Coordinates of C-alpha atoms (C1' of nucleotides) in Angstrom, one line a residue:
Chain A
M1 CA 13.3 12.7 -30.8
I2 CA 15.0 13.7 -27.3
V3 CA 16.3 17.0 -27.7
G4 CA 17.1 19.6 -24.9
N5 CA 16.3 23.1 -25.4
G6 CA 20.3 24.0 -25.4
R7 CA 19.9 27.4 -24.5
P8 CA 20.6 28.2 -20.9
N9 CA 17.9 30.2 -19.6
G10 CA 16.2 30.4 -23.2
F11 CA 13.2 28.3 -21.9
T12 CA 10.3 29.8 -19.8
P13 CA 11.2 30.8 -16.6
C14 CA 9.6 29.3 -13.5
E15 CA 8.0 33.0 -12.7
Q16 CA 5.8 32.5 -15.6
C17 CA 5.4 28.6 -15.5
P18 CA 1.8 28.0 -16.4
L19 CA 1.2 25.2 -13.7
R20 CA 1.8 27.9 -10.7
A21 CA -1.9 29.1 -11.8
L22 CA -3.4 25.6 -10.9
P23 CA -5.3 25.7 -7.7
C24 CA -4.3 21.8 -6.7
L25 CA -0.6 23.3 -6.4
R26 CA 0.3 25.3 -3.2
E27 CA 2.2 28.5 -4.0
F28 CA 6.1 29.0 -3.7
T29 CA 7.7 31.8 -1.8
P30 CA 9.5 34.5 -3.6
E31 CA 12.9 32.8 -2.2
E32 CA 11.5 29.2 -3.2
L33 CA 11.0 30.8 -6.8
A34 CA 14.3 32.1 -7.4
F35 CA 15.5 29.0 -6.1
V36 CA 14.0 26.4 -8.4
R37 CA 14.4 28.8 -11.2
Q38 CA 17.9 28.6 -11.0
F39 CA 17.7 24.7 -9.9
K40 CA 16.0 24.3 -13.3
I41 CA 18.6 24.3 -15.8
D42 CA 16.7 22.9 -19.0
E43 CA 13.7 22.0 -20.8
L44 CA 13.4 18.8 -22.8
H45 CA 11.3 17.8 -25.5
V46 CA 10.3 14.6 -26.2
D47 CA 8.5 12.9 -29.3
A48 CA 5.5 10.4 -28.4
G49 CA 6.7 6.9 -28.3
A50 CA 10.1 7.9 -27.0
S51 CA 11.4 6.9 -23.9
F52 CA 13.4 9.3 -22.1
L53 CA 14.3 7.1 -18.9
R54 CA 15.1 3.8 -19.1
E55 CA 15.0 0.7 -16.6
G56 CA 18.8 0.1 -16.1
E57 CA 20.2 3.4 -16.8
R58 CA 21.6 5.9 -14.4
S59 CA 19.8 9.0 -14.5
E60 CA 21.9 12.3 -13.8
H61 CA 18.3 14.4 -13.8
L62 CA 15.4 14.8 -12.1
Y63 CA 12.5 16.0 -14.5
T64 CA 8.6 17.1 -13.8
V65 CA 6.2 17.5 -16.9
L66 CA 5.6 20.7 -18.1
S67 CA 3.1 19.6 -20.6
G68 CA 1.6 16.4 -22.2
W69 CA 1.1 12.8 -21.2
G70 CA 3.9 10.0 -20.6
F71 CA 3.5 6.8 -18.7
R72 CA 6.0 4.6 -16.2
Y73 CA 6.7 1.0 -17.3
K74 CA 8.4 -2.3 -16.6
M75 CA 8.8 -4.8 -19.2
L76 CA 9.3 -8.7 -18.7
D77 CA 12.0 -10.3 -20.9
D78 CA 9.6 -11.7 -22.9
G79 CA 8.2 -8.6 -23.8
R80 CA 5.3 -8.8 -21.6
R81 CA 4.3 -4.9 -20.4
Q82 CA 3.0 -3.6 -17.3
I83 CA 2.3 -0.3 -17.3
L84 CA 2.8 1.2 -13.5
N85 CA 0.8 4.9 -13.8
F86 CA 0.5 7.5 -15.9
A87 CA 2.5 11.1 -15.8
L88 CA 0.8 14.2 -16.2
P89 CA 1.7 17.9 -16.2
A90 CA 3.0 18.6 -12.5
D91 CA 3.7 15.5 -12.0
M92 CA 7.6 14.2 -10.9
V93 CA 9.6 11.6 -13.0
G94 CA 12.7 10.2 -12.5
L95 CA 13.2 10.7 -8.6
Q96 CA 14.2 7.1 -8.3
G97 CA 16.9 7.3 -10.7
T98 CA 18.4 9.8 -9.0
L99 CA 18.6 8.3 -5.7
M100 CA 18.7 4.8 -6.4
H101 CA 21.4 3.4 -8.2
E102 CA 19.5 3.0 -11.3
M103 CA 16.4 3.2 -12.9
E104 CA 13.9 0.4 -12.0
H105 CA 11.5 1.3 -14.2
S106 CA 11.3 3.1 -17.9
V107 CA 9.2 6.3 -18.8
E108 CA 7.7 6.8 -22.1
A109 CA 6.1 10.1 -23.6
L110 CA 2.5 9.1 -24.9
T111 CA 2.4 12.8 -26.7
P112 CA 5.1 15.0 -27.5
L113 CA 6.1 16.1 -23.9
T114 CA 7.9 19.2 -22.3
L115 CA 10.2 18.1 -19.2
C116 CA 11.5 20.4 -16.4
V117 CA 15.5 19.3 -16.1
F118 CA 17.1 19.5 -12.4
P119 CA 20.3 18.2 -12.0
R120 CA 20.9 15.6 -9.3
S121 CA 23.9 17.3 -8.1
K122 CA 21.9 20.3 -6.7
L123 CA 19.4 18.2 -5.0
Y124 CA 21.2 18.2 -2.0
D125 CA 21.2 22.0 -1.8
L126 CA 17.5 22.3 -2.2
Y127 CA 16.9 19.6 0.8
S128 CA 19.8 21.8 3.1
Q129 CA 18.6 25.1 2.3
F130 CA 14.8 24.7 1.2
P131 CA 13.5 22.2 4.0
T132 CA 10.0 23.3 2.6
L133 CA 10.8 22.0 -1.0
A134 CA 12.4 18.9 0.1
F135 CA 9.2 18.3 1.9
D136 CA 7.5 18.7 -1.2
I137 CA 9.5 16.2 -3.1
T138 CA 8.8 14.0 0.1
W139 CA 4.6 14.6 -1.0
L140 CA 5.0 13.8 -4.2
A141 CA 6.6 10.5 -3.7
A142 CA 4.2 9.7 -1.2
R143 CA 1.7 10.8 -3.3
E144 CA 2.7 8.8 -6.1
E145 CA 2.9 5.8 -3.9
Q146 CA -0.7 6.2 -3.1
L147 CA -1.6 6.1 -6.9
I148 CA 0.4 2.7 -7.1
D149 CA -1.6 1.6 -4.0
E150 CA -5.0 1.9 -5.2
H151 CA -3.6 0.9 -8.7
L152 CA -2.4 -2.3 -6.9
V153 CA -5.8 -3.2 -5.3
S154 CA -7.4 -2.7 -8.9
L155 CA -5.2 -5.7 -10.2
G156 CA -5.3 -7.6 -7.5
R157 CA -8.9 -7.7 -6.1
R158 CA -10.9 -5.5 -8.6
T159 CA -13.0 -7.5 -11.5
A160 CA -12.3 -6.6 -15.0
L161 CA -15.3 -3.9 -15.2
E162 CA -14.4 -2.4 -11.7
R163 CA -10.8 -1.9 -12.6
T164 CA -11.3 -0.5 -15.9
A165 CA -14.0 1.9 -14.4
Y166 CA -11.7 2.7 -11.7
L167 CA -8.8 4.1 -13.9
L168 CA -10.4 5.8 -16.5
L169 CA -12.2 7.8 -13.4
N170 CA -9.0 8.4 -12.1
L171 CA -7.4 9.4 -15.2
Y172 CA -10.1 11.9 -15.8
V173 CA -9.8 13.2 -12.7
R174 CA -6.5 14.0 -12.8
A175 CA -6.8 15.6 -15.9
Q176 CA -9.7 17.9 -14.8
E177 CA -8.3 19.0 -11.7
L178 CA -4.8 19.9 -14.4
G179 CA -7.9 22.3 -16.7
L180 CA -7.2 19.4 -19.4
G181 CA -10.4 19.2 -21.2
R182 CA -13.6 20.8 -20.7
D183 CA -17.3 20.2 -20.7
G184 CA -16.9 17.0 -19.4
T185 CA -14.6 15.8 -21.9
V186 CA -10.9 15.0 -21.9
Q187 CA -8.7 13.9 -24.8
F188 CA -7.5 10.6 -23.8
P189 CA -4.1 10.1 -25.7
F190 CA -3.8 6.7 -25.2
T191 CA -4.6 3.5 -27.1
Q192 CA -6.4 0.3 -25.8
Q193 CA -3.6 -1.6 -25.7
H194 CA -2.1 1.0 -23.6
L195 CA -5.1 0.4 -21.4
A196 CA -4.5 -3.3 -21.8
D197 CA -1.0 -3.0 -20.3
A198 CA -1.8 -0.8 -17.4
L199 CA -5.1 -3.2 -16.3
G200 CA -2.9 -6.0 -16.1
M201 CA -5.3 -7.7 -19.0
S202 CA -5.3 -8.9 -22.6
L203 CA -6.2 -6.2 -25.4
V204 CA -9.1 -8.6 -26.3
H205 CA -10.5 -8.5 -23.0
T206 CA -9.9 -4.9 -22.4
N207 CA -11.9 -4.0 -26.1
K208 CA -14.9 -6.4 -24.6
T209 CA -14.7 -5.1 -21.4
L210 CA -14.5 -1.1 -22.4
K211 CA -17.8 -2.2 -24.7
R212 CA -19.6 -3.1 -21.3
L213 CA -19.0 0.0 -19.8
L214 CA -19.7 2.2 -22.6
A215 CA -23.0 0.4 -22.5
T216 CA -23.8 1.5 -19.5
K217 CA -23.9 5.2 -20.8
A218 CA -22.0 6.6 -17.9
V219 CA -19.2 7.5 -20.3
T220 CA -18.6 7.9 -23.7
W221 CA -15.1 7.4 -25.8
K222 CA -15.0 8.3 -29.2
G223 CA -11.9 8.4 -31.1
R224 CA -9.3 9.9 -28.3
A225 CA -12.4 12.1 -26.9
F226 CA -13.5 10.4 -23.1
A227 CA -16.6 12.1 -21.6
V228 CA -18.3 10.9 -18.5
H229 CA -22.4 11.4 -18.5
D230 CA -22.7 9.6 -14.8
R231 CA -19.9 10.2 -12.7
L232 CA -22.1 8.6 -9.5
A233 CA -22.6 5.6 -11.7
L234 CA -19.0 5.4 -12.7
A235 CA -18.2 5.9 -9.6
A236 CA -20.2 2.9 -8.5
I237 CA -18.9 0.5 -11.0
A238 CA -15.6 1.1 -9.7
G239 CA -16.6 0.5 -6.3
E240 CA -15.3 3.6 -4.8
D241 CA -14.8 7.5 -5.2
V242 CA -11.8 8.9 -6.2
T243 CA -12.5 12.1 -5.6
K244 CA -9.6 12.7 -2.8
K245 CA -8.9 16.0 -2.6
N246 CA -5.4 16.7 -1.2
P247 CA -3.6 20.3 -2.0
R248 CA -0.8 19.7 -3.9
P249 CA 2.9 21.3 -3.5
F250 CA 4.8 21.8 -6.8
I251 CA 8.5 21.8 -7.5
Chain B
M1 CA -3.7 -4.9 22.4
I2 CA -2.0 -1.8 21.5
V3 CA 0.3 -0.2 24.0
G4 CA 2.6 2.7 24.0
N5 CA 5.8 2.2 26.6
G6 CA 4.7 5.0 28.5
R7 CA 7.4 6.0 30.1
P8 CA 9.5 8.6 28.0
N9 CA 13.0 7.8 27.3
G10 CA 11.9 4.5 29.2
F11 CA 13.1 2.4 26.1
T12 CA 16.0 1.4 24.3
P13 CA 17.7 4.7 23.3
C14 CA 18.8 5.0 19.6
E15 CA 22.4 4.8 20.4
Q16 CA 21.6 1.0 21.6
C17 CA 19.3 0.4 18.4
P18 CA 20.1 -3.3 17.3
L19 CA 19.2 -2.3 13.8
R20 CA 22.4 -0.1 13.4
A21 CA 24.8 -3.0 13.4
L22 CA 23.0 -4.3 10.2
P23 CA 25.3 -3.8 6.7
C24 CA 22.6 -2.7 4.7
L25 CA 21.9 0.4 6.6
R26 CA 23.9 3.5 6.7
E27 CA 25.9 5.1 9.4
F28 CA 24.7 8.1 11.6
T29 CA 26.7 11.1 12.6
P30 CA 27.0 11.4 15.9
E31 CA 24.4 14.9 15.4
E32 CA 22.0 13.0 13.4
L33 CA 22.0 10.2 16.3
A34 CA 21.5 12.8 18.9
F35 CA 18.7 14.2 17.0
V36 CA 17.3 11.0 16.2
R37 CA 17.1 10.0 19.9
Q38 CA 15.2 12.9 20.9
F39 CA 12.9 12.6 17.5
K40 CA 11.6 9.6 18.7
I41 CA 9.1 9.6 21.7
D42 CA 7.9 6.4 22.0
E43 CA 8.0 2.8 21.6
L44 CA 4.7 1.0 20.7
H45 CA 3.9 -3.0 21.1
V46 CA 1.0 -4.3 19.0
D47 CA -0.1 -7.6 19.1
A48 CA -0.3 -10.2 16.5
G49 CA -3.4 -9.4 14.4
A50 CA -4.1 -5.8 15.4
S51 CA -4.2 -3.0 12.9
F52 CA -2.5 0.4 14.4
L53 CA -3.0 2.5 11.4
R54 CA -6.4 2.4 9.7
E55 CA -7.5 3.9 6.2
G56 CA -9.6 7.1 6.8
E57 CA -8.1 8.1 10.5
R58 CA -5.4 10.6 10.8
S59 CA -2.2 9.9 11.7
E60 CA -0.3 11.8 14.2
H61 CA 3.2 9.6 14.4
L62 CA 5.4 8.1 12.2
Y63 CA 6.5 4.8 12.7
T64 CA 9.8 2.3 12.1
V65 CA 9.7 -1.1 12.9
L66 CA 12.1 -2.0 15.6
S67 CA 11.2 -5.9 15.3
G68 CA 8.4 -8.3 13.8
W69 CA 6.4 -8.2 10.8
G70 CA 3.8 -6.6 9.6
F71 CA 1.6 -5.7 6.2
R72 CA 0.1 -2.6 4.7
Y73 CA -3.2 -3.3 3.1
K74 CA -6.4 -2.2 1.9
M75 CA -10.2 -3.2 2.3
L76 CA -13.1 -2.9 -0.5
D77 CA -16.1 -2.5 0.7
D78 CA -17.4 -6.5 0.3
G79 CA -14.6 -7.4 2.4
R80 CA -11.9 -8.4 -0.4
R81 CA -8.7 -7.4 0.9
Q82 CA -5.4 -6.5 -0.9
I83 CA -2.0 -6.8 1.0
L84 CA 0.2 -4.1 -0.6
N85 CA 3.5 -4.8 1.2
F86 CA 5.0 -6.4 3.7
A87 CA 6.7 -4.3 6.6
L88 CA 9.9 -5.5 8.3
P89 CA 12.5 -4.3 10.7
A90 CA 14.0 -1.1 9.5
D91 CA 10.6 -0.2 7.4
M92 CA 8.8 2.9 7.6
V93 CA 5.4 3.0 7.9
G94 CA 2.4 5.6 8.4
L95 CA 4.7 8.3 6.3
Q96 CA 1.6 9.1 4.1
G97 CA -0.7 9.5 6.9
T98 CA 1.4 12.4 8.3
L99 CA 1.7 14.1 4.6
M100 CA -1.8 13.4 3.7
H101 CA -5.2 14.1 5.3
E102 CA -5.6 10.9 5.9
M103 CA -4.0 7.3 5.7
E104 CA -5.1 5.6 2.6
H105 CA -4.4 2.6 3.4
S106 CA -3.9 0.1 7.1
V107 CA -1.4 -1.6 8.5
E108 CA -1.5 -4.9 10.6
A109 CA 1.0 -6.3 12.9
L110 CA 1.6 -10.0 11.6
T111 CA 3.7 -10.6 15.0
P112 CA 3.9 -8.7 18.2
L113 CA 5.3 -5.9 17.0
T114 CA 7.8 -3.1 18.6
L115 CA 7.8 0.0 16.7
C116 CA 9.5 3.4 17.2
V117 CA 6.9 6.5 17.6
F118 CA 8.0 10.1 15.8
P119 CA 5.6 12.7 16.1
R120 CA 4.9 14.4 13.2
S121 CA 5.0 17.8 15.2
K122 CA 8.5 17.7 14.9
L123 CA 9.1 16.1 11.3
Y124 CA 9.4 19.5 10.1
D125 CA 12.2 20.2 12.3
L126 CA 14.0 17.4 11.3
Y127 CA 13.6 18.6 7.6
S128 CA 15.1 22.0 8.3
Q129 CA 17.7 20.9 10.5
F130 CA 19.0 17.5 8.9
P131 CA 18.6 17.5 5.1
T132 CA 20.8 14.5 5.4
L133 CA 18.0 13.0 7.4
A134 CA 15.2 14.0 5.1
F135 CA 17.1 12.8 2.4
D136 CA 16.7 9.3 4.1
I137 CA 13.0 9.5 4.2
T138 CA 12.6 10.4 0.9
W139 CA 15.0 7.6 -0.2
L140 CA 12.8 5.3 2.0
A141 CA 9.8 6.6 0.3
A142 CA 10.9 6.0 -3.3
R143 CA 12.3 2.4 -2.1
E144 CA 9.1 1.8 -0.9
E145 CA 7.5 2.6 -4.3
Q146 CA 10.2 0.1 -6.2
L147 CA 8.7 -2.3 -4.3
I148 CA 5.3 -2.0 -4.8
D149 CA 6.3 -1.1 -8.5
E150 CA 7.6 -4.6 -9.1
H151 CA 4.8 -6.2 -7.3
L152 CA 2.3 -4.3 -9.6
V153 CA 4.0 -6.0 -12.3
S154 CA 3.4 -9.7 -10.7
L155 CA -0.3 -8.8 -10.6
G156 CA -0.7 -7.5 -14.2
R157 CA 1.8 -9.4 -15.5
R158 CA 3.1 -12.2 -14.2
T159 CA 1.5 -15.9 -14.2
A160 CA 0.5 -17.2 -10.4
L161 CA 3.6 -19.3 -10.3
E162 CA 5.8 -16.7 -11.3
R163 CA 4.4 -14.3 -9.0
T164 CA 4.2 -16.6 -6.2
A165 CA 8.2 -17.1 -6.6
Y166 CA 8.9 -14.0 -6.5
L167 CA 7.1 -13.0 -3.6
L168 CA 8.3 -15.8 -1.6
L169 CA 11.9 -14.9 -3.1
N170 CA 11.5 -11.2 -2.3
L171 CA 10.4 -12.0 1.2
Y172 CA 13.2 -14.4 1.8
V173 CA 16.1 -11.9 0.8
R174 CA 14.5 -9.2 2.6
A175 CA 14.6 -10.9 5.9
Q176 CA 17.9 -12.5 5.1
E177 CA 19.5 -8.8 4.6
L178 CA 17.8 -8.5 8.4
G179 CA 19.9 -11.0 9.9
L180 CA 16.3 -12.9 10.3
G181 CA 16.7 -16.8 9.7
R182 CA 19.5 -18.9 9.4
D183 CA 21.2 -21.5 7.3
G184 CA 18.7 -20.5 4.5
T185 CA 15.9 -20.8 6.3
V186 CA 13.5 -17.9 7.8
Q187 CA 10.4 -18.1 9.8
F188 CA 7.8 -16.7 7.6
P189 CA 4.9 -15.5 10.4
F190 CA 2.2 -15.3 7.1
T191 CA -0.4 -17.8 6.8
Q192 CA -1.6 -18.9 2.9
Q193 CA -4.7 -16.4 3.1
H194 CA -2.2 -13.8 3.8
L195 CA -0.3 -14.9 0.3
A196 CA -3.4 -14.8 -1.6
D197 CA -4.3 -11.6 -0.8
A198 CA -0.4 -10.1 -1.1
L199 CA -0.9 -12.1 -4.5
G200 CA -4.3 -11.0 -5.9
M201 CA -5.3 -15.0 -5.8
S202 CA -8.0 -16.6 -4.5
L203 CA -7.1 -19.0 -1.1
V204 CA -7.5 -22.4 -3.2
H205 CA -5.4 -21.7 -6.2
T206 CA -2.7 -20.0 -3.8
N207 CA -2.9 -23.5 -2.4
K208 CA -2.1 -25.4 -5.5
T209 CA 0.3 -23.1 -6.9
L210 CA 2.2 -23.1 -4.0
K211 CA 2.0 -26.7 -4.1
R212 CA 3.6 -26.7 -7.7
L213 CA 6.2 -24.7 -6.6
L214 CA 7.2 -27.2 -3.8
A215 CA 7.0 -29.6 -6.2
T216 CA 10.4 -28.2 -7.9
K217 CA 12.4 -28.8 -5.0
A218 CA 13.5 -25.1 -5.1
V219 CA 12.0 -24.3 -1.6
T220 CA 10.6 -25.8 1.3
W221 CA 7.8 -24.6 3.5
K222 CA 6.7 -26.6 6.3
G223 CA 5.3 -24.9 9.3
R224 CA 6.4 -21.6 9.4
A225 CA 9.5 -22.6 7.9
F226 CA 10.6 -21.0 4.7
A227 CA 14.0 -22.7 3.3
V228 CA 15.2 -22.0 -0.6
H229 CA 17.5 -25.0 -1.5
D230 CA 17.7 -23.8 -4.8
R231 CA 18.1 -20.0 -5.4
L232 CA 18.6 -19.9 -9.1
A233 CA 15.9 -22.3 -10.1
L234 CA 13.3 -20.4 -7.7
A235 CA 14.7 -16.8 -9.6
A236 CA 14.6 -18.7 -12.8
I237 CA 10.6 -19.4 -12.0
A238 CA 10.2 -15.9 -10.8
G239 CA 11.2 -14.6 -14.2
E240 CA 14.1 -12.4 -12.6
D241 CA 16.5 -12.3 -10.0
V242 CA 15.7 -10.3 -6.8
T243 CA 19.2 -9.4 -6.1
K244 CA 19.1 -6.0 -5.8
K245 CA 21.6 -4.3 -3.4
N246 CA 20.9 -0.6 -2.6
P247 CA 22.5 0.8 0.1
R248 CA 20.0 1.6 3.1
P249 CA 19.7 4.8 4.9
F250 CA 18.0 4.6 8.4
I251 CA 16.0 6.7 10.3
Chain C
dC1 C1' -10.5 -35.3 23.7
dG2 C1' -12.6 -31.5 21.5
dG3 C1' -12.6 -27.0 19.1
dC4 C1' -11.4 -24.0 15.7
dG5 C1' -7.9 -22.2 12.3
dT6 C1' -5.2 -23.3 8.6
dT7 C1' -4.0 -26.9 4.5
dT8 C1' -5.2 -29.7 1.3
dT9 C1' -8.5 -31.7 -2.7
dG10 C1' -11.9 -32.7 -6.2
dA11 C1' -15.4 -30.8 -9.0
dC12 C1' -17.7 -27.5 -11.7
dA13 C1' -18.6 -22.8 -13.9
dG14 C1' -17.0 -18.7 -15.7
dG15 C1' -13.4 -15.0 -16.7
dC16 C1' -9.9 -14.1 -19.5
dT17 C1' -6.1 -15.8 -22.8
dT18 C1' -5.0 -16.6 -27.2
dC19 C1' -5.8 -17.5 -32.0
dA20 C1' -7.5 -15.4 -35.9
dA21 C1' -9.8 -12.5 -38.8
dG22 C1' -12.4 -8.8 -40.7
dG23 C1' -13.1 -3.6 -40.7
dG24 C1' -12.2 1.7 -40.0
dC25 C1' -9.5 5.1 -40.4
dC26 C1' -5.9 8.0 -42.1
dG27 C1' -1.1 9.0 -44.2
dT28 C1' 1.6 7.9 -48.1
dG29 C1' 2.7 7.2 -53.0
dG30 C1' 1.7 6.0 -57.4
Chain D
dC1 C1' -7.8 10.5 -57.0
dC2 C1' -7.6 6.2 -55.6
dA3 C1' -4.8 2.0 -54.0
dC4 C1' -1.8 0.5 -50.3
dG5 C1' -0.1 -0.5 -46.2
dG6 C1' 0.0 0.1 -41.0
dC7 C1' -2.0 1.0 -36.8
dC8 C1' -6.0 0.4 -34.0
dC9 C1' -10.4 -1.6 -32.8
dT10 C1' -13.6 -5.1 -33.2
dT11 C1' -15.4 -10.1 -33.0
dG12 C1' -16.0 -14.8 -32.6
dA13 C1' -14.4 -19.4 -31.0
dA14 C1' -12.0 -22.5 -28.0
dG15 C1' -9.7 -24.0 -24.3
dC16 C1' -7.1 -22.6 -20.1
dC17 C1' -6.3 -20.3 -15.8
dT18 C1' -8.5 -19.2 -11.7
dG19 C1' -12.6 -18.3 -8.9
dT20 C1' -16.0 -20.3 -5.9
dC21 C1' -18.2 -24.3 -3.9
dA22 C1' -17.9 -28.2 -0.8
dA23 C1' -16.1 -30.9 2.4
dA24 C1' -12.3 -33.5 4.5
dA25 C1' -7.4 -33.7 6.7
dC26 C1' -3.9 -31.7 9.9
dG27 C1' -2.2 -29.1 13.7
dC28 C1' -2.4 -26.8 17.8
dC29 C1' -4.2 -25.3 22.0
dG30 C1' -7.4 -25.4 25.8

DNA sequence: CGGCGTTTTGACAGGCTTCAAGGGCCGTGG
DNA sequence: CCACGGCCCTTGAAGCCTGTCAAAACGCCG
């Protein structure tokens, strides 16, 4: 279910990391690259549906997503679930777990997931030897906060239709930036139940809202294939354009 | 409305910072203290009701709250407002603005506010010379994210009564940790409208929910004075105990 | 005392949840 | 090859929760 590669340095070295080619990530200096390579101690493969970080547990590792989709979430005692955010390639997860006493949320794989594993014990080395990388980590934390802020606005002040449009557009843009999908089509690996839990709505109402959205012809969503046909119209429904460009570091 | 102290080093030096005595903050080494003292270039006084950081603007400074209450918020075009979080003494604001191109949210003073001002230009010095302080900044960012995560759960999955109880208890605990208030009573500087905008509810419904909460006798809120009389009952309504203790660094 | 911002209340409409049930798709096993 | 079960999507109906509208009471300050 959740297995480490097990072969020290038997995984793809950072020099050959496919994510490095992404235009949305900054380039590393040779020194940074060398450090990150030895900072990464393993590669983790997680099956879809498995939670590899759980609320209440202490995590000795920090992860970045190499490939696949996941999501951060919290559960209430009676089973209510709130999805906080989705994790895509190049996103970092588990930072809270390494800084705080224990995880305050869980992370589940939405598709088979490959993660780069970094030991908490070497995090201080990173901070003391590579301030630029430390800066990047802070940047990633600030960016995550920014995404949640926007999500918070959705749940608090946007209507069901607006927030649905906003989330879908946001995920679409993030996926596109990562080179996932083509011809305006992205494979969304989640179900309407996931969407409902992210939007803070019931499954039934999510379905009906989705229907209304599809009726505008701005988007289609058949099977798992999501496509945007009229981005301006979608952005108009969402109430705001999501096209925020931030040059993005990578650890 | 918004005035800097104007007298370089004419403000209280960090050695005499009243916040240093707080048990919830970690202690500085003499070297760290010396650095932070020269890192702080001014003290800013903001009137209640004034926004000193605005969405869309670029910020050259980073701030920590020395005294007073503020709140981070976002506005939609038609005037809808969502309060993202409250800022209390020892909290940091504006980090996003120094890392990103521009602010993605605004910050307004709820009471007269005193802020420590740090220049973005020296932030890199901090990262390269004092990794421990860099670590603290990351820690603060992670803590802020944790607070928003919890807030997100409230808006998405908690009932009106639960989320109201949760927010009030949370603010109460935060204020208490900072030594604000006594005898189980804290002065809350916000109105029901603020509460409504934080909870993602209408003013009317916030008022009625509040009424229901007060009817339980677990809390009282007269004028600006908020008091908790039955913390267990309040936590039970909130659905979860907010008593999370995290040793906390200070910059 | 008057004015303004805040709090409180009532009535009503509509959004959203819940309950319930049917349909489609797909992998498994007979 | 077909039946079955499980998961996901879809739809309708009923009723509660929440927002909106409207107005009055309250408290503070000039």
